[in-house]
PDB file of N, CA and C in Angstrom:
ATOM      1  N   UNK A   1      80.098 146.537  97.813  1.00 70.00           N
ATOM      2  CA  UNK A   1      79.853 145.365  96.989  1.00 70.00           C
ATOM      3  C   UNK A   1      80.277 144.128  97.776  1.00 70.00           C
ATOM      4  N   UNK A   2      79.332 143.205  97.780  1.00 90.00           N
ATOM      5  CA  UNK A   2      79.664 142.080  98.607  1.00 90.00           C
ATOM      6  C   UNK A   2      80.897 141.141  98.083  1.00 90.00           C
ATOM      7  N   UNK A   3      81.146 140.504  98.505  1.00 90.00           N
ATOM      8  CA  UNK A   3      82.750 139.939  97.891  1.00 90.00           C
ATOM      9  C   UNK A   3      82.635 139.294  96.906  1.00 90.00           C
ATOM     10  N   UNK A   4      81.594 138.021  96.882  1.00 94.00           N
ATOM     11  CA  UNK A   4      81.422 136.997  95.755  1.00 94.00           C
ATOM     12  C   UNK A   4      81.017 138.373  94.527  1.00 94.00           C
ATOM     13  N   UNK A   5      80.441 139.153  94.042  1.00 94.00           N
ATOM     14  CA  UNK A   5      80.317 140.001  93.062  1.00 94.00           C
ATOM     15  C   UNK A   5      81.587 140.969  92.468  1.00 94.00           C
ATOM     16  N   UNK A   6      81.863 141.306  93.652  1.00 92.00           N
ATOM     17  CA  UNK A   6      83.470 141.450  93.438  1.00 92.00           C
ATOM     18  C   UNK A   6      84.074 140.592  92.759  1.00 92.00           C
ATOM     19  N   UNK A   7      84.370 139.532  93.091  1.00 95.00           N
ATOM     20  CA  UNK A   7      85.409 138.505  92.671  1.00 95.00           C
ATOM     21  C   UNK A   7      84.408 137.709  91.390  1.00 95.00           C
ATOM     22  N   UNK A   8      83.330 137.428  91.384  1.00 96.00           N
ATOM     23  CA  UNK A   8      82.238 137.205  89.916  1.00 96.00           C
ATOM     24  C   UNK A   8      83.184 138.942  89.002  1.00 96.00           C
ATOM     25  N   UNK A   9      82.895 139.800  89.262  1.00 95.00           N
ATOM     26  CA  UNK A   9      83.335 140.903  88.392  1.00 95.00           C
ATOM     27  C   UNK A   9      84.486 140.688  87.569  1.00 95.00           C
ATOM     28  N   UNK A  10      85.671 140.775  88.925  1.00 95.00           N
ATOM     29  CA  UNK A  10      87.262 140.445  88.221  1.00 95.00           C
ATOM     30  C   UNK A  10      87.556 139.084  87.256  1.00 95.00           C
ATOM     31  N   UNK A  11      86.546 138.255  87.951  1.00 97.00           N
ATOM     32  CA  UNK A  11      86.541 136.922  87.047  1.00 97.00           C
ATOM     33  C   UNK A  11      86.056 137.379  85.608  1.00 97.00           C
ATOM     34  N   UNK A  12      85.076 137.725  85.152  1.00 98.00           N
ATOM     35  CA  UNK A  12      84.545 138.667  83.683  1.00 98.00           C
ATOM     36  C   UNK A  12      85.629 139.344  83.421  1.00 98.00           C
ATOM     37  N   UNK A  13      86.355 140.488  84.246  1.00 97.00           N
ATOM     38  CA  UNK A  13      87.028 140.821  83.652  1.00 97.00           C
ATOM     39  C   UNK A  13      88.399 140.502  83.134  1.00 97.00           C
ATOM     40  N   UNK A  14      88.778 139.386  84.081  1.00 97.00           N
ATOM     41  CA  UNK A  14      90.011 138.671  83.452  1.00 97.00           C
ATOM     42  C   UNK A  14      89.447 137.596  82.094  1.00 97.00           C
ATOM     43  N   UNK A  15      88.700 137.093  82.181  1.00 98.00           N
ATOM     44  CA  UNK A  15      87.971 136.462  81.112  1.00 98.00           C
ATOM     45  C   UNK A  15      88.240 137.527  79.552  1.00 98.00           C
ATOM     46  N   UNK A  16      87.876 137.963  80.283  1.00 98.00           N
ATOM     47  CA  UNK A  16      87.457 139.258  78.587  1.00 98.00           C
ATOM     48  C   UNK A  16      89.444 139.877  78.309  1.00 98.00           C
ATOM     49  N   UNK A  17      90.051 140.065  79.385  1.00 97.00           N
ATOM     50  CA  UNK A  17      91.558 140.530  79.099  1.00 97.00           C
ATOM     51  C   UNK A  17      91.948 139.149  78.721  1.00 97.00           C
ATOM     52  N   UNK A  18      91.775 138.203  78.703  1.00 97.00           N
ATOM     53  CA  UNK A  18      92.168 136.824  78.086  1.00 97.00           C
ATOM     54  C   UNK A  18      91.858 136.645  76.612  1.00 97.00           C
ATOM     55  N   UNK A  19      90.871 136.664  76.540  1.00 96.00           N
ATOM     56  CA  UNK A  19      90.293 136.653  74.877  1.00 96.00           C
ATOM     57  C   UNK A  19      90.781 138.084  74.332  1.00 96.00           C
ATOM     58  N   UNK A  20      91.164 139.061  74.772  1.00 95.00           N
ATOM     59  CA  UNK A  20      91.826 139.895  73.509  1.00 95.00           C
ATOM     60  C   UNK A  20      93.089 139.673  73.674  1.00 95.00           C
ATOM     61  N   UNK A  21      94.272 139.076  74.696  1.00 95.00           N
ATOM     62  CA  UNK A  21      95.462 138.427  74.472  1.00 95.00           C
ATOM     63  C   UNK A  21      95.446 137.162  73.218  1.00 95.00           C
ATOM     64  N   UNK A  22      94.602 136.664  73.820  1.00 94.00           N
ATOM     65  CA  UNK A  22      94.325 135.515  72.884  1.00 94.00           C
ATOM     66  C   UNK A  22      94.198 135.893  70.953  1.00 94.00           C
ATOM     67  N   UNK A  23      93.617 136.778  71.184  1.00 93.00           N
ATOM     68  CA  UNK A  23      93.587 137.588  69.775  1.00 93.00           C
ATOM     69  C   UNK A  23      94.732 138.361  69.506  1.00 93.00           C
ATOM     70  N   UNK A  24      95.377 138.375  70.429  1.00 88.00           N
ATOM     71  CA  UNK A  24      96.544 139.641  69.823  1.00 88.00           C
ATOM     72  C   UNK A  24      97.475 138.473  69.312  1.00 88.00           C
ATOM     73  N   UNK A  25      97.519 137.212  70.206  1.00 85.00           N
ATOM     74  CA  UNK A  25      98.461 136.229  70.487  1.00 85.00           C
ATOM     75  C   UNK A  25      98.494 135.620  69.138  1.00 85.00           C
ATOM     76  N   UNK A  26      96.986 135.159  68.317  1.00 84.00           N
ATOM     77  CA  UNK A  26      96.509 134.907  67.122  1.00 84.00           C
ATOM     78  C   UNK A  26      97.275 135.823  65.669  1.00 84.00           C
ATOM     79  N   UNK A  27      96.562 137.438  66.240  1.00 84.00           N
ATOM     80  CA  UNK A  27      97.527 138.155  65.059  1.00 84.00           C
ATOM     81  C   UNK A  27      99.110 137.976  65.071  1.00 84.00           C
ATOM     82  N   UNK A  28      99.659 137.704  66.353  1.00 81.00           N
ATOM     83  CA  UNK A  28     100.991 138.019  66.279  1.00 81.00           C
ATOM     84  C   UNK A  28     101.833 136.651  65.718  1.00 81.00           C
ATOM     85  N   UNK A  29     100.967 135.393  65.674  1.00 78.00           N
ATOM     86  CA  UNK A  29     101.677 134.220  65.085  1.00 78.00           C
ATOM     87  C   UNK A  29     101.377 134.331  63.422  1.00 78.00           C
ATOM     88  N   UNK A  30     100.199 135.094  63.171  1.00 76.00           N
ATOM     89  CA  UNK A  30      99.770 135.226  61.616  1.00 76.00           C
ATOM     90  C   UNK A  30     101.338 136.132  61.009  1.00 76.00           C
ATOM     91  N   UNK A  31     101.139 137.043  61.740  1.00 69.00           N
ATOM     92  CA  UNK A  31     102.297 138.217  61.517  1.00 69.00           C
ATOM     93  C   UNK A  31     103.914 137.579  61.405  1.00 69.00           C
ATOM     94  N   UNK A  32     103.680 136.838  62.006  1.00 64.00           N
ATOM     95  CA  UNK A  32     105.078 135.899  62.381  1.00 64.00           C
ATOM     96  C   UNK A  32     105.488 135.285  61.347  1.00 64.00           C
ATOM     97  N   UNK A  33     104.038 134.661  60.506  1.00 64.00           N
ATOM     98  CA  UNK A  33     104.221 133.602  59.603  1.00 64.00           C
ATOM     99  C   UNK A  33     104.300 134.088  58.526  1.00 64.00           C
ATOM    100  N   UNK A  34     104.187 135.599  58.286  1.00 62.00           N
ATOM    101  CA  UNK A  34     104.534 136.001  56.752  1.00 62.00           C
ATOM    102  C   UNK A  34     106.028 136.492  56.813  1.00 62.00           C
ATOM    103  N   UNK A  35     106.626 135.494  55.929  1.00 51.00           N
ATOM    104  CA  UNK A  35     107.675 135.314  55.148  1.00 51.00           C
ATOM    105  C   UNK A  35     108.723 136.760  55.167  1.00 51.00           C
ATOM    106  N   UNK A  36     107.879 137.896  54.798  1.00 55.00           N
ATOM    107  CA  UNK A  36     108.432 139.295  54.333  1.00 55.00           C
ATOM    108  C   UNK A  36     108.881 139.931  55.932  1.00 55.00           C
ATOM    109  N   UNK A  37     108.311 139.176  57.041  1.00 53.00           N
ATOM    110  CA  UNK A  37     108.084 140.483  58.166  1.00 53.00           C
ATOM    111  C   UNK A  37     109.471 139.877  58.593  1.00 53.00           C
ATOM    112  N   UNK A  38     110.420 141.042  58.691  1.00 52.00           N
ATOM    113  CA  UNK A  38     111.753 141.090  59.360  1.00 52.00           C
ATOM    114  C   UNK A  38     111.729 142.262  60.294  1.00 52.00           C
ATOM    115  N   UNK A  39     110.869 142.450  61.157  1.00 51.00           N
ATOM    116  CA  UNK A  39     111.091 143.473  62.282  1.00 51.00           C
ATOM    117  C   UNK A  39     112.770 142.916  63.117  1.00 51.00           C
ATOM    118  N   UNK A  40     113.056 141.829  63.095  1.00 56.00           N
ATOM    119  CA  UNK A  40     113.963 141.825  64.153  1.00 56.00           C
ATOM    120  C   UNK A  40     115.461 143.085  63.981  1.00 56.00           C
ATOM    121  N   UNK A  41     115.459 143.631  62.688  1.00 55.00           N
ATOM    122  CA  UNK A  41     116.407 144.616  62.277  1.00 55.00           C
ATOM    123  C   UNK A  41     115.856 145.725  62.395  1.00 55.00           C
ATOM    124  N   UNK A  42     114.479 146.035  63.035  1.00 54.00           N
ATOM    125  CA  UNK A  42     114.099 147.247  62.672  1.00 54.00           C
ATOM    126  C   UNK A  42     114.158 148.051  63.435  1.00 54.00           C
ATOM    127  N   UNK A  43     114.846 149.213  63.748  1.00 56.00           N
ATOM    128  CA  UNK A  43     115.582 150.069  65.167  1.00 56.00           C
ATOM    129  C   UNK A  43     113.970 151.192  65.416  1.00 56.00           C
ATOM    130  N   UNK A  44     112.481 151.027  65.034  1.00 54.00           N
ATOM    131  CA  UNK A  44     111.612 151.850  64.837  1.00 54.00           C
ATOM    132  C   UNK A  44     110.958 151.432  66.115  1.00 54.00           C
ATOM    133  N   UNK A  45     110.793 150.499  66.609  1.00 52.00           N
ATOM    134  CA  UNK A  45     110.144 149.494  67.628  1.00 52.00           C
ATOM    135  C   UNK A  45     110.049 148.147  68.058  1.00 52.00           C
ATOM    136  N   UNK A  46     109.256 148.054  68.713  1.00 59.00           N
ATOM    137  CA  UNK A  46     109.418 146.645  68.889  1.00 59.00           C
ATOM    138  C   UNK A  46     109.251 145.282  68.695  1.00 59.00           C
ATOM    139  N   UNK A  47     110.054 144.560  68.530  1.00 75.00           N
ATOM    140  CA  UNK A  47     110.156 143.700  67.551  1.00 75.00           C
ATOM    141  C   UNK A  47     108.917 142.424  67.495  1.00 75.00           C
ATOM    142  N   UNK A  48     108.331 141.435  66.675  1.00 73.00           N
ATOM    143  CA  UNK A  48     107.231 140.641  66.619  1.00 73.00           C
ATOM    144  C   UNK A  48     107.993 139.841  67.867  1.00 73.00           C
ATOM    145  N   UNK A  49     108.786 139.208  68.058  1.00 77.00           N
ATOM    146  CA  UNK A  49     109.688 138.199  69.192  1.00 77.00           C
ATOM    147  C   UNK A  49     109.206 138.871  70.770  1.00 77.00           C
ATOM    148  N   UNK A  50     109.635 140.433  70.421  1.00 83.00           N
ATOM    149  CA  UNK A  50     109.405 141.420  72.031  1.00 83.00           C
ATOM    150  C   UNK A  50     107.616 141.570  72.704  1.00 83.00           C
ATOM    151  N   UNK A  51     106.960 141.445  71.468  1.00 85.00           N
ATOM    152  CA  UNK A  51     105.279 141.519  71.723  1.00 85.00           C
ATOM    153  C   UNK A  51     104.977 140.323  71.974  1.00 85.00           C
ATOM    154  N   UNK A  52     105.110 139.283  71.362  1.00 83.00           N
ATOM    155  CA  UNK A  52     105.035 137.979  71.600  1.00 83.00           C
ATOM    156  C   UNK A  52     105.119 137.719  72.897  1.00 83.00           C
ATOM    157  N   UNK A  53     106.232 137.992  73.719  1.00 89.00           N
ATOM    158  CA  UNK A  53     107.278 137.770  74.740  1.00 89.00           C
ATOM    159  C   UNK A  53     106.121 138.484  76.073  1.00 89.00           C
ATOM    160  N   UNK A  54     105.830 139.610  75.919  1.00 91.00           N
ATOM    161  CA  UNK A  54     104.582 140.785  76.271  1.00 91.00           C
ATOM    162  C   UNK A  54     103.383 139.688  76.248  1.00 91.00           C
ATOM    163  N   UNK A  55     102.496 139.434  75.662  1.00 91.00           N
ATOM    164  CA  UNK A  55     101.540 139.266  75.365  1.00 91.00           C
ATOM    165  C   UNK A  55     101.278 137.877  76.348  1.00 91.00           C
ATOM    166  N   UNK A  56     103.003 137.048  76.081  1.00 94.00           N
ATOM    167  CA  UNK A  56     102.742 135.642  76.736  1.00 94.00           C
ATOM    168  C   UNK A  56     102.464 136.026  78.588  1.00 94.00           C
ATOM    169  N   UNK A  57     103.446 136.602  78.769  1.00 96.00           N
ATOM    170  CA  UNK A  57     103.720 137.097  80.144  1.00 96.00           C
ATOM    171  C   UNK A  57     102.339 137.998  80.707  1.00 96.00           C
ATOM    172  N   UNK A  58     101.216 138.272  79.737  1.00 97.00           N
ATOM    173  CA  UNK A  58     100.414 139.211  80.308  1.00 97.00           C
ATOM    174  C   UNK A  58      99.445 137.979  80.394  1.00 97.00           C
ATOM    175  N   UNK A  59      99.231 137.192  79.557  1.00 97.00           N
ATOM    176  CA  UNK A  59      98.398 135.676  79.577  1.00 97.00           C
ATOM    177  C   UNK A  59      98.348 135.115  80.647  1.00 97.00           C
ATOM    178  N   UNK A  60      99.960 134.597  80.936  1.00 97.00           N
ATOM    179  CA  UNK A  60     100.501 134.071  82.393  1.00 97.00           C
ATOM    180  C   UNK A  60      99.926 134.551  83.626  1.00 97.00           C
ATOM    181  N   UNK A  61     100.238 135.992  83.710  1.00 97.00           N
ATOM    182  CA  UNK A  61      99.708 137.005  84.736  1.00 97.00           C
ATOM    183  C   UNK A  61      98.285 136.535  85.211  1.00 97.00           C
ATOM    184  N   UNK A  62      97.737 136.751  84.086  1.00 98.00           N
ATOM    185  CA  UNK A  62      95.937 136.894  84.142  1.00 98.00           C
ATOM    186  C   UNK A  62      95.048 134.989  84.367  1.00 98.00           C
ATOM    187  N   UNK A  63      95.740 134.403  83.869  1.00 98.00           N
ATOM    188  CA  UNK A  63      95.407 133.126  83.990  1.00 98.00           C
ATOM    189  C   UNK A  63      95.678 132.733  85.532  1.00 98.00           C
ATOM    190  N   UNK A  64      97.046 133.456  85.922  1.00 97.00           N
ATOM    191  CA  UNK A  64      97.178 133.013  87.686  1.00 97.00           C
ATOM    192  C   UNK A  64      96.202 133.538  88.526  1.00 97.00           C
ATOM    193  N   UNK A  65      96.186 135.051  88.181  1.00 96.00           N
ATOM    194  CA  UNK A  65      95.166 135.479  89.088  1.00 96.00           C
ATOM    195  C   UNK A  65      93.778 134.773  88.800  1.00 96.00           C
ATOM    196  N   UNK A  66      92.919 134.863  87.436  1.00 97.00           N
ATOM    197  CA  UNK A  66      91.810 133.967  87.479  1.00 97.00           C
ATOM    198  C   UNK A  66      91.957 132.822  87.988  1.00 97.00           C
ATOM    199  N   UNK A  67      92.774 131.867  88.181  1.00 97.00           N
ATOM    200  CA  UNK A  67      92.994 131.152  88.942  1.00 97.00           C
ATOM    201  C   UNK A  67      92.951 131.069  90.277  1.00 97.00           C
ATOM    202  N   UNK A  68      93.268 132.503  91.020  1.00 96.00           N
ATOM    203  CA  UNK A  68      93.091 132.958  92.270  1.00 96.00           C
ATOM    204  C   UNK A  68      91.294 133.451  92.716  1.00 96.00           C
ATOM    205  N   UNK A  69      91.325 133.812  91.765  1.00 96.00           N
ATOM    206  CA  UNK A  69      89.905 134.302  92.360  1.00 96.00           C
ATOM    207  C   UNK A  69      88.768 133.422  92.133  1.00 96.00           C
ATOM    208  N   UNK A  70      89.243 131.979  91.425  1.00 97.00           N
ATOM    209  CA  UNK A  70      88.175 131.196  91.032  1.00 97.00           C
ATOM    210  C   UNK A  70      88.545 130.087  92.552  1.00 97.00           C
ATOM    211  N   UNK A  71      89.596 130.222  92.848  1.00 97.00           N
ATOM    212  CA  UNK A  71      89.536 129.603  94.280  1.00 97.00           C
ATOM    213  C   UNK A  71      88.927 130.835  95.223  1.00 97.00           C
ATOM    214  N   UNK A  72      88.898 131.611  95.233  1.00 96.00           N
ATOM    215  CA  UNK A  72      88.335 132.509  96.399  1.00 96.00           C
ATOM    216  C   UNK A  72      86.823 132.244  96.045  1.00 96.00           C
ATOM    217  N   UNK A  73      86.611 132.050  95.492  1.00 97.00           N
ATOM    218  CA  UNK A  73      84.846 131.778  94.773  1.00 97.00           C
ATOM    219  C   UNK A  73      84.468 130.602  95.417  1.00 97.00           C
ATOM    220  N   UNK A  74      85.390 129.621  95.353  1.00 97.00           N
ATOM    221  CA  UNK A  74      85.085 128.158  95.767  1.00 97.00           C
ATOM    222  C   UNK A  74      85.724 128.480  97.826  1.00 97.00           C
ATOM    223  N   UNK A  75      86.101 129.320  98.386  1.00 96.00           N
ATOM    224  CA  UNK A  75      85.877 129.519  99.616  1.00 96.00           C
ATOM    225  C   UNK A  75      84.802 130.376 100.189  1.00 96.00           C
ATOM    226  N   UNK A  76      84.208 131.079  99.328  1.00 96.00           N
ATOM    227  CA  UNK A  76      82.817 131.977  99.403  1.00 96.00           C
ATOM    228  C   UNK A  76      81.710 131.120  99.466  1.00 96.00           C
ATOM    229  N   UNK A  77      81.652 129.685  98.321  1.00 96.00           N
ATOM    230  CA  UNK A  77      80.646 129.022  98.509  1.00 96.00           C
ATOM    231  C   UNK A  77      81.006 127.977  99.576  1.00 96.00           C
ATOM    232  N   UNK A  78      82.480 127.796 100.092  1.00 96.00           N
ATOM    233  CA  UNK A  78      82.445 126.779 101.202  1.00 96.00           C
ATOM    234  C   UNK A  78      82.264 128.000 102.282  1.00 96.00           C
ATOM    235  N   UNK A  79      81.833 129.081 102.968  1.00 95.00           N
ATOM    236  CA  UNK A  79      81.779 129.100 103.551  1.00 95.00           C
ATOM    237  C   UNK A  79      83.227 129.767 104.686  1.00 95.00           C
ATOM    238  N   UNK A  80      84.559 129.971 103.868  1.00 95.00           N
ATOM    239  CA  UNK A  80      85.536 129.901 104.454  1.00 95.00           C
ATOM    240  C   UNK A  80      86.820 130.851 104.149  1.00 95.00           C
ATOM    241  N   UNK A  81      85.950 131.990 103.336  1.00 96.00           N
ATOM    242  CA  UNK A  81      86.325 133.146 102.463  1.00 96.00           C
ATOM    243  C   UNK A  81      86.589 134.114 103.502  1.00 96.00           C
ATOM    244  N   UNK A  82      87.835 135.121 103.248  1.00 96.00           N
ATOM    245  CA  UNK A  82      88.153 135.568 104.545  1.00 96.00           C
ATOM    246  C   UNK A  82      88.699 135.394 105.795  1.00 96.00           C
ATOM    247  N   UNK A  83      88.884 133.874 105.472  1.00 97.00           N
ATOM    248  CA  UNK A  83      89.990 133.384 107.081  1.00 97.00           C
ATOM    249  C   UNK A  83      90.934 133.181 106.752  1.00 97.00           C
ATOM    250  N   UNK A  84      92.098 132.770 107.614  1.00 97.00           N
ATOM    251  CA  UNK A  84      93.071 133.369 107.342  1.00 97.00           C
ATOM    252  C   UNK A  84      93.841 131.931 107.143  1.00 97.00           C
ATOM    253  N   UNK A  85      94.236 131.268 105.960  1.00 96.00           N
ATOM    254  CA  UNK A  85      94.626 129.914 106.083  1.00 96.00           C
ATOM    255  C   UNK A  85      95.436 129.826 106.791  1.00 96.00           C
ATOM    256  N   UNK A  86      96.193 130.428 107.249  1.00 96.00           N
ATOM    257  CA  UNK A  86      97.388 130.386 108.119  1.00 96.00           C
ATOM    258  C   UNK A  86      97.224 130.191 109.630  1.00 96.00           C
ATOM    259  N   UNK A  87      97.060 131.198 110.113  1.00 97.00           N
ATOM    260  CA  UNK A  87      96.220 131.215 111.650  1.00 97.00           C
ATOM    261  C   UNK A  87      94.833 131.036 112.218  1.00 97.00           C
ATOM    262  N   UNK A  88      94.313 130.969 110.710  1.00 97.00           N
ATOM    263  CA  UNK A  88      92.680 130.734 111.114  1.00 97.00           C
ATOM    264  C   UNK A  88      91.968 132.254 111.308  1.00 97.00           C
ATOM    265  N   UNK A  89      92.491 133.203 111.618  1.00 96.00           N
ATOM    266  CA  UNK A  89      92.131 134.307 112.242  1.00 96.00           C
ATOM    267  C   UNK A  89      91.000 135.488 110.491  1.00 96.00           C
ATOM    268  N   UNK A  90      90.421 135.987 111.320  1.00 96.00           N
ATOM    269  CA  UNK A  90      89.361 137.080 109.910  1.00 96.00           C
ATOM    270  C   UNK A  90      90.691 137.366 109.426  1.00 96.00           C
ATOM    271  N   UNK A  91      90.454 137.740 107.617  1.00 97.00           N
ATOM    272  CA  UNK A  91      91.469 138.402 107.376  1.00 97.00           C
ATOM    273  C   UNK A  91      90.957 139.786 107.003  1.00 97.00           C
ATOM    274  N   UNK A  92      91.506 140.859 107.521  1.00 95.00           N
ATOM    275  CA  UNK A  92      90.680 142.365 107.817  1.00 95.00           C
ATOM    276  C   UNK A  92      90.055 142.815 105.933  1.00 95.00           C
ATOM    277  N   UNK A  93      88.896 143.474 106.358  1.00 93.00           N
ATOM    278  CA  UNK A  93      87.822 143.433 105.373  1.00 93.00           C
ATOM    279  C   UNK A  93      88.340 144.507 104.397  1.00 93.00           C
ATOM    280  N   UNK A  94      89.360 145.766 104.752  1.00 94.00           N
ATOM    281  CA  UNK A  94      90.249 146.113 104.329  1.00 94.00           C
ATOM    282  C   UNK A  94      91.460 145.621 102.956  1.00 94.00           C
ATOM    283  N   UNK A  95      91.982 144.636 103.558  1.00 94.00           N
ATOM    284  CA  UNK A  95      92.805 143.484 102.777  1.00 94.00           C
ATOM    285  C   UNK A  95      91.763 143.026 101.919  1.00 94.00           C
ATOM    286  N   UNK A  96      90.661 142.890 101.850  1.00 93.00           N
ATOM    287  CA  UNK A  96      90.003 142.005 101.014  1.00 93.00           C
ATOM    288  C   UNK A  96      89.610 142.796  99.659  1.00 93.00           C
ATOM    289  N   UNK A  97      88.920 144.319 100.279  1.00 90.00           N
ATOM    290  CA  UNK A  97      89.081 145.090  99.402  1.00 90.00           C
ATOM    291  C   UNK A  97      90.063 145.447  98.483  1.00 90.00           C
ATOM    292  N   UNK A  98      91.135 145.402  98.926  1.00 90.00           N
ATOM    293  CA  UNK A  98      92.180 145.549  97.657  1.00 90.00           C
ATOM    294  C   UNK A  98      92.857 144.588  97.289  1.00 90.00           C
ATOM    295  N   UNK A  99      92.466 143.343  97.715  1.00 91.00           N
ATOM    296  CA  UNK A  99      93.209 142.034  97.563  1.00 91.00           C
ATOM    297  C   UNK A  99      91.857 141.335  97.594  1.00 91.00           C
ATOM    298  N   UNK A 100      91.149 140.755  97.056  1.00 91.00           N
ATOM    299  CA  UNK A 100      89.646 140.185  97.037  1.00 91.00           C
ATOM    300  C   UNK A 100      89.979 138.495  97.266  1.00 91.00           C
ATOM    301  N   UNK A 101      91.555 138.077  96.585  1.00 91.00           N
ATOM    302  CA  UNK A 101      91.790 137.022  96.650  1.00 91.00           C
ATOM    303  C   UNK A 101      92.657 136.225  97.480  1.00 91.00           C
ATOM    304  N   UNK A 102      92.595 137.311  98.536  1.00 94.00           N
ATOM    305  CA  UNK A 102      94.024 137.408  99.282  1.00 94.00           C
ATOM    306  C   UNK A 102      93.706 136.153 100.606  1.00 94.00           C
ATOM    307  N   UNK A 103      94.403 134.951 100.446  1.00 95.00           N
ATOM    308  CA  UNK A 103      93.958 133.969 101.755  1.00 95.00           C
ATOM    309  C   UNK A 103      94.699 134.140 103.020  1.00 95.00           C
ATOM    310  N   UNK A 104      95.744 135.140 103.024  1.00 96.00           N
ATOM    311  CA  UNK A 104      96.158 135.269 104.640  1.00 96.00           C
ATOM    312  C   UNK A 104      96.300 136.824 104.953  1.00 96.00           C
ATOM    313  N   UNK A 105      96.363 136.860 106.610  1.00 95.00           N
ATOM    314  CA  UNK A 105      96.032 138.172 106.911  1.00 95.00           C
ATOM    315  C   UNK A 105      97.243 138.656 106.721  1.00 95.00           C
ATOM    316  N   UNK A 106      97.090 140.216 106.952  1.00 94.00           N
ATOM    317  CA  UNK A 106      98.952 140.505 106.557  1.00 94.00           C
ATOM    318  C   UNK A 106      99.668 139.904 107.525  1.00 94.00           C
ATOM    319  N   UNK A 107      99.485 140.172 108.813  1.00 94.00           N
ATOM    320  CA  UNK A 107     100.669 138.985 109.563  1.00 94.00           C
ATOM    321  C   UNK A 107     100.924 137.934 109.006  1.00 94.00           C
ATOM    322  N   UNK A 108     100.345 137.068 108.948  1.00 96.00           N
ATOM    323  CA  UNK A 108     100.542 135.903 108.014  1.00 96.00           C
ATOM    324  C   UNK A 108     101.216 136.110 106.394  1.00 96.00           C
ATOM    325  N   UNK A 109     101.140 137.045 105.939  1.00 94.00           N
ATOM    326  CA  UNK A 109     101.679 137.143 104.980  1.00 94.00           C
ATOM    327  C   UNK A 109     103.134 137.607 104.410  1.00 94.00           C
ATOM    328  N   UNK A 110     103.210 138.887 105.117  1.00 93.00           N
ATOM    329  CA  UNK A 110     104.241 139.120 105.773  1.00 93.00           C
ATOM    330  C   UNK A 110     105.687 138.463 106.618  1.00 93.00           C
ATOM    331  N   UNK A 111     105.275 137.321 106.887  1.00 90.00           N
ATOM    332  CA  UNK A 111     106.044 136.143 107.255  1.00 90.00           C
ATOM    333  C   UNK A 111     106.518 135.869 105.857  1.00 90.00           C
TER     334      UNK A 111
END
């Protein structure tokens, strides 16, 4: 798979893991707001505060990386996807595969 489809893919798919955070994020302030729900005493699981806490941190996660790969998108159409910001050098096609968004080679990174 050529890279820009790759990284078009993960972009959909962080898109779509966004909107059901976003929905969980929705139920869990509804849940929050009824009066009766006292999970914070409840030794059964985990508490509305602990999912909340989850849900924000998985948002965070996914918003950085879409963030990452929507700049690797904008070096695919400049032309400049795959080098290595650091040294300038290819960054091995390897690395890209499991890192699609990855802007330096491992030497460079590794530093």
């Amino acid at each position: 798979m050529d890279p820009k489809a790759r990284l078009d893919e993960r972009a959909r798919e962080l898109t779509a893991l966004l909107a059901r955070l976003s929905a969980d994020d929705d139920s869990l302030r509804h849940d929050r707001a009824d009066a009766t729900a006292d999970d914070e005493h409840d030794p059964e699981g985990s508490t509305l505060s602990g999912e909340w806490q989850r849900v924000e941190a998985l948002q965070r996660g996914a918003r950085a990386e879409l963030a990452e790969v929507e700049a690797s998108l904008a070096r695919v159409a400049a032309g400049t996807y795959g080098v290595c910001e650091s040294c300038g050098r290819g960054i091995p096609v390897e690395r890209l595969e499991v890192r699609p968004h990855a802007t330096m080679c491992v030497d460079c990174a590794s530093r």
